[in-house]
Coordinates of C-alpha atoms in Angstrom, one line a residue:
M22 CA 142.5 93.5 8.5
K23 CA 139.6 91.7 10.0
V24 CA 138.3 88.2 9.2
K25 CA 135.9 85.7 10.8
T26 CA 137.4 82.3 11.1
A27 CA 135.4 79.1 11.4
A28 CA 135.4 76.3 13.9
K29 CA 135.6 72.7 12.9
I30 CA 134.0 69.5 14.0
N31 CA 135.1 65.9 13.5
L32 CA 132.3 64.1 11.7
V33 CA 134.2 60.9 12.6
L34 CA 137.4 60.5 14.6
D35 CA 139.4 57.4 15.2
V36 CA 142.8 56.8 16.8
T37 CA 144.6 54.1 14.9
G38 CA 148.0 53.8 16.6
R39 CA 150.8 55.4 18.6
L40 CA 154.2 56.1 17.2
E41 CA 157.6 55.7 19.0
N42 CA 157.8 59.5 19.5
G43 CA 154.6 59.5 21.5
Y44 CA 152.4 61.0 18.7
H45 CA 149.1 59.2 17.9
T46 CA 147.9 58.4 14.4
I47 CA 144.3 59.2 13.5
E48 CA 141.7 58.9 10.8
S49 CA 139.1 61.6 10.7
V50 CA 136.7 63.6 8.5
F51 CA 137.1 67.3 9.4
Q52 CA 134.3 69.8 8.6
T53 CA 134.2 73.6 9.0
V54 CA 131.1 74.9 10.6
G55 CA 129.5 78.4 10.8
L56 CA 130.6 79.2 14.3
Y57 CA 133.2 81.9 14.2
D58 CA 135.9 83.8 16.1
E59 CA 136.6 87.3 14.8
I60 CA 140.2 88.2 14.3
S61 CA 141.6 91.7 13.8
V62 CA 145.3 92.2 12.9
D63 CA 147.2 95.5 12.5
L64 CA 150.9 95.8 11.8
A65 CA 152.9 97.3 14.8
E66 CA 156.4 97.4 16.2
S67 CA 155.9 94.4 18.5
I68 CA 153.4 91.5 18.9
S69 CA 150.6 92.0 21.3
I70 CA 147.3 90.3 21.8
E71 CA 144.0 90.9 23.5
C72 CA 140.9 88.7 23.8
E73 CA 137.2 89.5 24.1
L74 CA 135.1 86.8 25.6
P75 CA 131.3 86.6 25.9
E76 CA 130.2 86.4 29.5
S77 CA 129.0 82.8 28.9
F78 CA 132.6 81.7 28.2
E79 CA 134.4 83.4 31.1
K80 CA 133.9 80.8 33.8
S81 CA 134.6 77.7 31.8
D82 CA 137.1 78.8 29.2
P83 CA 140.3 80.5 30.5
I84 CA 142.3 81.8 27.5
P85 CA 145.8 83.1 27.9
C86 CA 146.1 86.5 26.2
D87 CA 149.9 86.7 26.1
E88 CA 152.8 84.9 24.4
R89 CA 151.2 81.5 25.4
N90 CA 148.3 82.1 23.0
I91 CA 148.6 80.1 19.8
A92 CA 147.7 83.2 17.8
Y93 CA 150.7 85.0 19.2
K94 CA 152.9 82.1 18.4
A95 CA 151.5 82.1 14.8
A96 CA 152.5 85.8 14.3
K97 CA 156.0 85.1 15.6
R98 CA 156.4 82.1 13.3
F99 CA 155.2 84.1 10.3
F100 CA 157.6 87.0 10.8
E101 CA 160.5 84.5 11.3
A102 CA 159.5 82.6 8.1
A103 CA 159.1 85.8 6.1
G104 CA 162.3 87.3 7.4
I105 CA 160.5 90.4 8.5
D106 CA 161.5 92.4 11.6
S107 CA 158.0 93.5 12.6
G108 CA 155.1 93.0 15.0
C109 CA 151.3 93.2 15.1
R110 CA 148.4 93.9 17.3
I111 CA 146.0 91.0 17.4
H112 CA 142.4 91.2 18.7
I113 CA 140.4 88.0 19.1
K114 CA 136.6 88.2 19.7
K115 CA 135.7 84.7 20.7
G116 CA 132.6 82.9 19.4
I117 CA 134.0 79.4 19.5
P118 CA 134.2 77.8 22.9
S119 CA 137.7 76.6 24.0
Q120 CA 138.6 73.1 25.3
A121 CA 135.7 72.0 23.0
G122 CA 137.4 69.9 20.3
M123 CA 136.5 72.5 17.7
G124 CA 139.9 73.9 16.8
G125 CA 139.2 77.4 18.2
G126 CA 142.9 78.1 18.8
S127 CA 144.1 76.5 15.6
T128 CA 141.6 78.5 13.5
D129 CA 142.7 81.7 15.2
A130 CA 146.4 80.9 14.4
A131 CA 145.6 80.2 10.7
A132 CA 143.6 83.5 10.5
V133 CA 146.5 85.5 11.9
I134 CA 149.0 83.9 9.4
Y135 CA 146.5 84.5 6.6
C136 CA 146.0 88.2 7.5
L137 CA 149.7 88.8 8.0
N138 CA 150.4 87.3 4.6
K139 CA 148.1 89.9 3.0
L140 CA 149.1 92.8 5.2
T141 CA 152.8 92.5 4.6
G142 CA 152.5 91.8 0.9
V143 CA 154.7 88.8 1.2
D144 CA 152.1 86.7 -0.6
M145 CA 153.3 83.2 0.3
P146 CA 151.5 80.3 -1.4
T147 CA 149.0 78.4 0.6
K148 CA 151.3 75.4 0.8
K149 CA 153.9 77.6 2.6
L150 CA 151.3 78.9 5.0
E151 CA 150.3 75.4 5.8
E152 CA 154.0 74.5 6.6
I153 CA 154.2 77.5 9.0
G154 CA 150.9 76.4 10.6
A155 CA 152.0 72.8 11.0
G156 CA 154.9 74.0 13.2
I157 CA 152.4 75.5 15.6
G158 CA 149.7 72.8 15.8
A159 CA 148.5 69.7 13.9
D160 CA 145.1 71.1 13.1
V161 CA 146.3 74.5 11.9
P162 CA 147.0 73.6 8.2
F163 CA 143.4 72.4 7.6
F164 CA 142.0 75.9 8.2
F165 CA 143.7 77.5 5.2
T166 CA 141.3 75.6 3.0
G167 CA 138.5 74.4 5.3
G168 CA 135.5 72.6 4.0
T169 CA 135.4 68.8 4.2
A170 CA 138.6 66.8 4.4
Y171 CA 139.8 63.3 5.2
V172 CA 142.6 63.6 7.7
S173 CA 145.2 60.9 8.6
G174 CA 148.7 60.4 9.9
I175 CA 149.2 62.6 12.9
G176 CA 146.9 65.1 11.3
E177 CA 149.3 66.3 8.6
K178 CA 147.7 64.3 5.7
I179 CA 144.8 66.3 4.5
V180 CA 142.7 65.2 1.4
P181 CA 139.7 67.2 0.3
V182 CA 136.4 65.3 0.3
A183 CA 133.2 66.1 -1.6
D184 CA 131.4 69.2 -0.3
Y185 CA 129.3 68.5 2.8
S186 CA 128.2 72.1 3.4
G187 CA 124.7 73.4 4.1
R188 CA 123.7 70.8 6.7
T189 CA 122.0 72.1 9.8
L190 CA 123.7 71.5 13.2
V191 CA 123.1 72.2 16.8
I192 CA 126.4 72.5 18.7
A193 CA 126.5 72.5 22.5
K194 CA 129.0 72.4 25.3
G195 CA 128.9 72.4 29.1
I196 CA 131.5 73.7 31.5
Q197 CA 133.6 70.6 31.5
G198 CA 136.7 70.7 29.4
V199 CA 139.1 68.0 28.3
S200 CA 142.8 68.4 27.8
T201 CA 144.2 66.7 24.7
A202 CA 146.8 64.8 26.8
E203 CA 144.2 63.5 29.2
A204 CA 142.0 62.4 26.3
Y205 CA 144.7 60.5 24.5
G206 CA 145.7 58.8 27.8
A207 CA 142.2 57.6 28.2
V208 CA 142.2 56.2 24.6
D209 CA 145.4 54.4 25.3
A210 CA 143.8 52.7 28.3
L211 CA 140.8 51.3 26.3
N212 CA 140.7 47.6 26.0
E213 CA 139.6 46.3 22.6
P214 CA 137.5 49.4 21.7
V215 CA 135.0 49.5 18.8
H216 CA 136.5 51.8 16.2
P217 CA 134.4 54.2 14.1
D218 CA 134.5 53.7 10.3
A219 CA 136.3 56.8 8.9
A220 CA 136.8 55.3 5.5
G221 CA 133.1 54.4 5.3
L222 CA 132.1 58.0 6.1
K223 CA 134.5 59.3 3.4
A224 CA 133.0 57.0 0.8
A225 CA 129.4 57.8 1.8
I226 CA 130.0 61.6 1.5
E227 CA 131.8 61.1 -1.8
S228 CA 128.8 59.1 -3.1
G229 CA 126.3 61.7 -2.0
S230 CA 124.6 59.4 0.3
D231 CA 121.6 60.9 2.3
D232 CA 122.4 58.8 5.3
A233 CA 126.2 59.3 5.6
Y234 CA 125.5 60.3 9.2
R235 CA 125.2 56.7 10.1
Y236 CA 129.1 56.6 10.0
F237 CA 129.5 59.5 12.4
G238 CA 131.4 58.5 15.5
N239 CA 134.3 59.3 17.9
L240 CA 136.6 56.9 19.8
F241 CA 137.3 59.7 22.4
E242 CA 133.7 59.6 23.4
T243 CA 134.1 56.0 24.6
A244 CA 137.3 56.9 26.4
V245 CA 136.4 60.2 28.1
Q246 CA 132.8 59.5 29.1
L247 CA 131.7 62.9 30.4
D248 CA 128.3 63.2 32.1
E249 CA 127.6 66.5 30.3
V250 CA 128.3 64.9 26.9
T251 CA 125.9 62.1 27.7
E252 CA 123.2 64.6 28.8
I253 CA 123.6 66.8 25.7
K254 CA 123.5 63.8 23.4
A255 CA 120.3 62.6 25.0
V256 CA 118.6 66.0 24.6
M257 CA 119.6 66.2 21.0
L258 CA 118.4 62.7 20.1
E259 CA 115.1 63.3 22.0
N260 CA 114.6 66.5 20.0
G261 CA 115.0 65.2 16.5
A262 CA 118.7 64.8 15.8
L263 CA 119.6 62.3 13.2
S264 CA 122.9 61.7 14.9
S265 CA 124.7 63.2 17.9
V266 CA 128.5 62.9 18.5
M267 CA 131.2 64.5 20.6
T268 CA 133.8 66.3 18.5
G269 CA 137.6 66.2 18.8
S270 CA 138.9 65.1 22.1
G271 CA 135.9 66.9 23.7
S272 CA 133.9 68.3 25.1
A273 CA 131.5 69.9 22.6
V274 CA 128.8 67.8 21.0
F275 CA 127.1 68.3 17.6
G276 CA 123.8 67.1 16.4
L277 CA 122.7 66.8 12.8
F278 CA 119.2 67.9 11.9
D279 CA 117.1 67.9 8.8
D280 CA 114.6 70.5 10.1
D281 CA 115.7 74.0 11.1
I282 CA 112.6 74.5 13.4
Q283 CA 113.4 71.3 15.3
A284 CA 117.1 72.4 15.5
E285 CA 116.1 75.7 17.1
K286 CA 113.7 73.9 19.5
C287 CA 116.6 71.7 20.6
R288 CA 118.9 74.7 21.0
R289 CA 116.4 76.4 23.3
K290 CA 116.0 73.3 25.4
L291 CA 119.8 72.9 25.8
S292 CA 120.1 76.6 26.8
E293 CA 117.4 76.1 29.4
F294 CA 119.5 73.4 30.9
G295 CA 122.4 75.9 31.1
F296 CA 124.5 74.7 28.2
F297 CA 126.2 76.8 25.6
A298 CA 124.2 76.0 22.4
A299 CA 124.0 77.3 18.9
V300 CA 122.4 76.5 15.6
C301 CA 124.7 76.7 12.5
E302 CA 125.5 75.0 9.3
T303 CA 128.4 73.1 7.8
V304 CA 130.4 75.5 5.6
S305 CA 132.8 75.2 2.7
N306 CA 135.4 77.8 3.8
S307 CA 137.3 78.9 6.9
F308 CA 137.5 82.6 6.4
I309 CA 134.8 85.2 5.6

């Protein structure tokens, strides 16, 4: 079975607290976007995985293609939950940059679970698949539905929001990556930061506001402060972006455009500067 599985961006992302167990609480609006990894899954006697990376990813995005890969862990968890003594061959063709804040690993994990649920004929309900995914990573459950969602708690509370698909984006990333642990450490060190308004964005999208983008924002951007992020944002805003924001804990940046021609012009400019850059749209589903 083969599927394409979408990346996500955080239209807004705020860190609202830290729990005694060390986990942080967030408020965010997640959105799937038309940038995809391609996942192929075949049943086999044992679990194996191989990865195919574009040349542009090889220097900046090391991806473990063994039991450390989250897709491998997803297969193992699925077979355990289903009570099946089996394995599978997983092939991942990457189109989503890693260490980008775009959920590339999480969406791969969700896709593997989704495929295995079909291939084995177990046919677990989506709620059960989400539970399996939550045991692997906080972002994994979102990808079983995708679209637009208000996310809170430690990422486990997911509430669908009015459809925000069909918006034109440019997504770009340099070679710098940010580990999640480092990013949260930087947030913890902030002194009286200005928090983005996640509830305001949710309300604006629900009301169909044309300028919901004014609520886009990311607390991690203030905390991490990467030179490449600053440069990418400047190029986007100089080339017609309505808003430009880092996604997740970094380090990819998205820009919202109301003109496809201007978006393509911006993509070319970013590519000339040596950045990974792509034009895509916000989409309403994870899997195609």
